[in-house]
XYZ file of C-alpha atoms in Angstrom:
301
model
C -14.331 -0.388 -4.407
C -10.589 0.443 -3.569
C -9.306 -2.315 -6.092
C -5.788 -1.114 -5.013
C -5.716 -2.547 -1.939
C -7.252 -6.165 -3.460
C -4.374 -6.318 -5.428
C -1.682 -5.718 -2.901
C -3.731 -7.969 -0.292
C -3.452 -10.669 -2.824
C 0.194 -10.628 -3.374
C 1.184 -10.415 0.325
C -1.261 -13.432 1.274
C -0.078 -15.618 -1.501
C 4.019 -14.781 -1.122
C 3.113 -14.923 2.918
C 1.521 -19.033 2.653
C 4.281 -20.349 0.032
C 7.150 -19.164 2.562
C 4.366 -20.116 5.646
C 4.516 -23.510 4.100
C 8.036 -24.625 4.651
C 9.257 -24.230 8.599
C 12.954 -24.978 6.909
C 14.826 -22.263 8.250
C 17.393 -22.327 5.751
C 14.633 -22.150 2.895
C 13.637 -19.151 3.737
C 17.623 -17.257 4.227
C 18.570 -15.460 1.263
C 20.412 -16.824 -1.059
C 24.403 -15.556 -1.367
C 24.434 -16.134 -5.044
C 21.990 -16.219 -8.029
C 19.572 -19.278 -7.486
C 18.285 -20.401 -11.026
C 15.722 -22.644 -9.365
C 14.435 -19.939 -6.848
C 14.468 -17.040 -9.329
C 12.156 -19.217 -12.009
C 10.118 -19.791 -9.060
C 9.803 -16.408 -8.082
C 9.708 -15.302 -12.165
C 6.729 -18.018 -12.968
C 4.509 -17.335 -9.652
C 4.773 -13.586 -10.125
C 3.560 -13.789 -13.473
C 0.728 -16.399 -12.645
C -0.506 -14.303 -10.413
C -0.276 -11.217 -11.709
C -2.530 -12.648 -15.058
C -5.290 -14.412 -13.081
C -5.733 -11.956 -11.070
C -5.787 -9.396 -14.311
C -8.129 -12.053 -16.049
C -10.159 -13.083 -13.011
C -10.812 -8.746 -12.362
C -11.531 -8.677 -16.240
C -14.116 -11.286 -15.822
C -16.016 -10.341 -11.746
C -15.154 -6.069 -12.426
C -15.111 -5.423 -16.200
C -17.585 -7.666 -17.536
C -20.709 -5.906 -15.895
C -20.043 -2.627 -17.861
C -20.094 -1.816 -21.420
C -16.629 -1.486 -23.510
C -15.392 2.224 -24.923
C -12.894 3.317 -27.211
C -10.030 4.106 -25.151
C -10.320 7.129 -23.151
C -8.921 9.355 -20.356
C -10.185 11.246 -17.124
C -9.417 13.673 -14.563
C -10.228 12.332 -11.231
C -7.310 14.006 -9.372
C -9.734 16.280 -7.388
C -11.816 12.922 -6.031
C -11.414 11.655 -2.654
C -9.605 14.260 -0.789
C -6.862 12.821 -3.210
C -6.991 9.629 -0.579
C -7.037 7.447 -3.146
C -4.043 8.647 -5.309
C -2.160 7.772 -1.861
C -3.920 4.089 -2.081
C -2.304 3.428 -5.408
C 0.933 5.128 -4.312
C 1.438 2.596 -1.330
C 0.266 -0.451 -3.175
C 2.585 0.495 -6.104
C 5.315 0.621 -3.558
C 4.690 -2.527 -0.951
C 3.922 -4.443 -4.825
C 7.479 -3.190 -5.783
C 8.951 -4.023 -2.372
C 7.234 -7.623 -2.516
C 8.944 -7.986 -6.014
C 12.108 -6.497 -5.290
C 12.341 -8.906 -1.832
C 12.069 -12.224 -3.519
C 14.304 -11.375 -6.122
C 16.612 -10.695 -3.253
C 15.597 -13.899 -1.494
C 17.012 -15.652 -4.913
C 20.093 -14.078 -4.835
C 19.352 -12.029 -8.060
C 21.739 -8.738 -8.520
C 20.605 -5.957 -6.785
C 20.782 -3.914 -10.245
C 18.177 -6.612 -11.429
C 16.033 -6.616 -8.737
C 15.404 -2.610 -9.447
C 14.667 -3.239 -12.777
C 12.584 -6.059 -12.598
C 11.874 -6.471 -8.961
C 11.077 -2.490 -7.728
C 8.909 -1.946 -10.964
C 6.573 -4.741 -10.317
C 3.777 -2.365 -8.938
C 3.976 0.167 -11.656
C 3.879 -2.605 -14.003
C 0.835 -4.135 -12.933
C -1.481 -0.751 -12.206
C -0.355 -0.084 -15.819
C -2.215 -3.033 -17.135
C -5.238 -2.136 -14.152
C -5.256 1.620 -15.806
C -5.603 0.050 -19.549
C -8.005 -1.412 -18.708
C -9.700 1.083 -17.046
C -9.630 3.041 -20.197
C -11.548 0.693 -22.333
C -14.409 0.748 -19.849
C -17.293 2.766 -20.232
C -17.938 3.218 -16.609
C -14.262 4.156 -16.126
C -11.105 6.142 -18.175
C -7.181 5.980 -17.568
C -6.330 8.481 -15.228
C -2.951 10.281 -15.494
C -3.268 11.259 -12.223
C -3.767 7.725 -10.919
C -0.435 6.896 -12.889
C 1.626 9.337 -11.436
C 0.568 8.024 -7.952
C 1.651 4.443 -9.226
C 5.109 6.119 -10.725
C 5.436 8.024 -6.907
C 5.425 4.840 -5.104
C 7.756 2.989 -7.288
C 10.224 6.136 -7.309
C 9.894 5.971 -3.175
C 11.377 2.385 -3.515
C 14.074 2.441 -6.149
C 14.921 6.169 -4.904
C 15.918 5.067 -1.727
C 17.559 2.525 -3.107
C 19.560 3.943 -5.263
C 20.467 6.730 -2.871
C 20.802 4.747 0.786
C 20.552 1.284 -0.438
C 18.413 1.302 1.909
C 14.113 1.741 2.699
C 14.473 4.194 5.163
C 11.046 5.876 5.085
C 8.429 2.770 4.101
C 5.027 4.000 3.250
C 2.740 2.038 5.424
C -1.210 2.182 6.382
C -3.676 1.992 8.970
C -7.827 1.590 9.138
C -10.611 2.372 11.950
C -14.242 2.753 11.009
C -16.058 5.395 11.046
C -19.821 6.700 10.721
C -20.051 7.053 7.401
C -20.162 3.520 5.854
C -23.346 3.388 7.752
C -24.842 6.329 5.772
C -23.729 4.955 2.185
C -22.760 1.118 2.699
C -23.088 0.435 -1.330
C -20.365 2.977 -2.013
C -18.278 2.930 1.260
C -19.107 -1.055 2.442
C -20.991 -3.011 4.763
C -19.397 -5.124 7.324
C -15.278 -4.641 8.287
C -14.007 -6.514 5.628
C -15.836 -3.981 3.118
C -15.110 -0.639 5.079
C -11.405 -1.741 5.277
C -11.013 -1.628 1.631
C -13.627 0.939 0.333
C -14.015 3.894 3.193
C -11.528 6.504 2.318
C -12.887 8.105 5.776
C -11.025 5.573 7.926
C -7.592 5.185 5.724
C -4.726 6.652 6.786
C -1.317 6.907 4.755
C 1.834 7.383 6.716
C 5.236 8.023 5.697
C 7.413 6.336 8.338
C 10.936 6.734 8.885
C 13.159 4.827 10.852
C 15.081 7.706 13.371
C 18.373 5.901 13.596
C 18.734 5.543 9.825
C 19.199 9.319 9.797
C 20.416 10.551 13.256
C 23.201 7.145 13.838
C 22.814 7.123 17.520
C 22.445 4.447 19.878
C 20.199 5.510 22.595
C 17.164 5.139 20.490
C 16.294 1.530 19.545
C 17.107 0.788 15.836
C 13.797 -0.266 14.891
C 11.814 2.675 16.613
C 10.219 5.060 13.332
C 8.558 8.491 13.600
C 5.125 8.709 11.082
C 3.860 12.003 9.386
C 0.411 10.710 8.308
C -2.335 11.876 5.869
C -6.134 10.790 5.522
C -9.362 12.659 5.380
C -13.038 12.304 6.413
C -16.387 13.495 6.117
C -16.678 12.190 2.629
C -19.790 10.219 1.158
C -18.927 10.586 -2.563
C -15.292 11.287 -4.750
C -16.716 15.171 -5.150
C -18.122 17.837 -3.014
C -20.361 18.670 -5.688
C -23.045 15.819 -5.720
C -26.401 16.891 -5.387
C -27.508 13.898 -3.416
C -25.016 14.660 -1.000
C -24.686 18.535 -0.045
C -23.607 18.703 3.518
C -20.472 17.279 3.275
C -18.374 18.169 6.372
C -15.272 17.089 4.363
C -11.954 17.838 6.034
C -7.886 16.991 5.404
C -6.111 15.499 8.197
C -2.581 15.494 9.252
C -1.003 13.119 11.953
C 2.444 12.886 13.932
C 2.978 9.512 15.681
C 5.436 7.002 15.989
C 5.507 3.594 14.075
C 7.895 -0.090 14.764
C 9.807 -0.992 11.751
C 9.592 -4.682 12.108
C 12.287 -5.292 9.693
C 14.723 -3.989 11.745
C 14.031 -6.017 14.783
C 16.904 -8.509 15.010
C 16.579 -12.319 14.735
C 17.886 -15.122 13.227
C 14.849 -16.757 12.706
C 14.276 -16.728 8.834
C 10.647 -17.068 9.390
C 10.379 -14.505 11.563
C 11.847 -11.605 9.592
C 9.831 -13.325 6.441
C 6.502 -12.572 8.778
C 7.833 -9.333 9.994
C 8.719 -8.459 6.158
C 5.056 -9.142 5.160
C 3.022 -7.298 8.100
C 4.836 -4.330 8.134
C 2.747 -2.786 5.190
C 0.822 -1.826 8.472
C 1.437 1.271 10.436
C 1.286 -0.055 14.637
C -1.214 1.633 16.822
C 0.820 4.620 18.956
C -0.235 7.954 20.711
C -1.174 10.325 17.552
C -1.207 14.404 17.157
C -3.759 15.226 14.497
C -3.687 18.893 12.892
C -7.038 18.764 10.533
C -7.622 21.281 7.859
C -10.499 23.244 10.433
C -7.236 24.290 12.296
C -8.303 21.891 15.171
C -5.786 20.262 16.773
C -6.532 16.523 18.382
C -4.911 14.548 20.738
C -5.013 10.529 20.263
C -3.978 8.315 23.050
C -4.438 5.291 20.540
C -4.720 6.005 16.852
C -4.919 2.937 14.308
């Protein structure tokens, strides 16, 4: 199972329904000035969250396989690499999450790098410790560098634009495959949407006017350069079980709404449109696989 995208699912859903909660529009504006009160909040439900969910995967993930003396493993080759991009983007929208409500309680903006932008990293850390005291599992170096990537994607542009420019964002469809392996890949949507690599894709979107300051093109209209991959029933291509793997890269151009950047001043609003754009929109696509085939979308999601 892509655990990566439990985790980030889990933070959005719970920051989402305590701001939700409160219709006070004035609750939700960003403080001016360092809120002791808001920043505790944000400091005590970060860190409640962050260890039940650590103890609750210990006890439901962990628990049904034997303990190992720490150990590592290569699995950068697994996956088409698809999910090295998973724990890239939740590392990021994790960081982005913590770096936002330190914002929201007026914390400095030097603090909310440290302690805000590094909340993803921090937690697949602890996720990749334990991953090497598991027999059925080992830390991966590669998986941390993918965590490190998405982190450095959100305090880079930070630190050079002040500003998320390009916001790493995903999108889903099924596919065939779950069908032909539904214990590895999922049964049902809810499954598929977290464990088939084969309908994942990663984009890199990047809002236009950020970059070319002009104002015939609306501010919060993005062009996407996405990744994702299919053809794949198992991490290798190698598995005996499964030898006629049509497996295949694929590379998409499309365009993408940056919700942040759509002007209101509704607090609640840009709080909702803050959350859900994690999530690439559906828009005409231009896919380039690794075949050399070239595919028109009218719709890709």
């Amino acid at each position: 199972m892509n655990r990566t995208f439990v985790y980030i699912i889990v933070f959005f859903l719970a920051n989402a329904s305590v701001f939700s909660q409160s219709k006070l529009n004035h609750f939700l504006k960003p403080s001016d000035t360092l809120n002791v009160s808001r920043r505790n909040a944000v400091v005590i439900s970060e860190a409640a969250l962050a260890t039940t969910t650590l103890v609750g995967l210990n006890q439901l993930w962990y628990a049904d396989y034997p303990r190992s003396n720490f150990k590592t493993l290569n699995d950068s080759g697994e996956w088409l690499q698809m999910d090295k991009l998973g724990h890239a983007f939740s590392s990021y929208q994790l960081g982005r999450l913590g770096a936002n409500t330190l914002n929201w309680a007026g914390v400095s903006k030097k603090e909310q790098l440290l302690y805000g932008s590094t909340l993803g990293l921090g937690f697949l850390t602890a996720v990749e410790i334990m991953d090497g005291f598991s027999e059925e599992w080992g830390f991966s170096w590669s998986d941390m560098a993918a965590n490190a990537a998405g982190t450095g994607l959100h305090i880079g542009q930070e630190l050079l634009w002040e500003d998320q420019r390009i916001v790493l964002k995903y999108s889903f469809h099924r596919t065939q495959f779950a069908k032909q392996r539904p214990n590895k890949l999922g049964s049902g949507l809810a499954e598929e949407f977290l464990k088939d690599y084969n309908g994942q894709t990663y984009w890199l979107s990047a809002n236009i006017n950020s970059f070319l300051k002009t104002e015939t093109i609306p501010n919060w209209l993005n062009v996407a350069f996405g990744y994702g991959a299919d053809g794949m029933l198992t991490g290798g291509a190698s598995d005996s079980l499964f030898l006629n793997q049509n497996r295949q890269r694929q590379y998409y151009l499309s365009l993408d709404v940056d919700l942040t950047r759509i002007k209101t001043n509704s607090h609640f609003l840009k709080t909702l449109f803050d959350v859900f754009n994690v999530i690439k929109l559906p828009f005409p696509a231009v896919e380039l696989n690794s075949s050399g085939r070239i595919k028109w979308h009218s719709v890709y999601f």
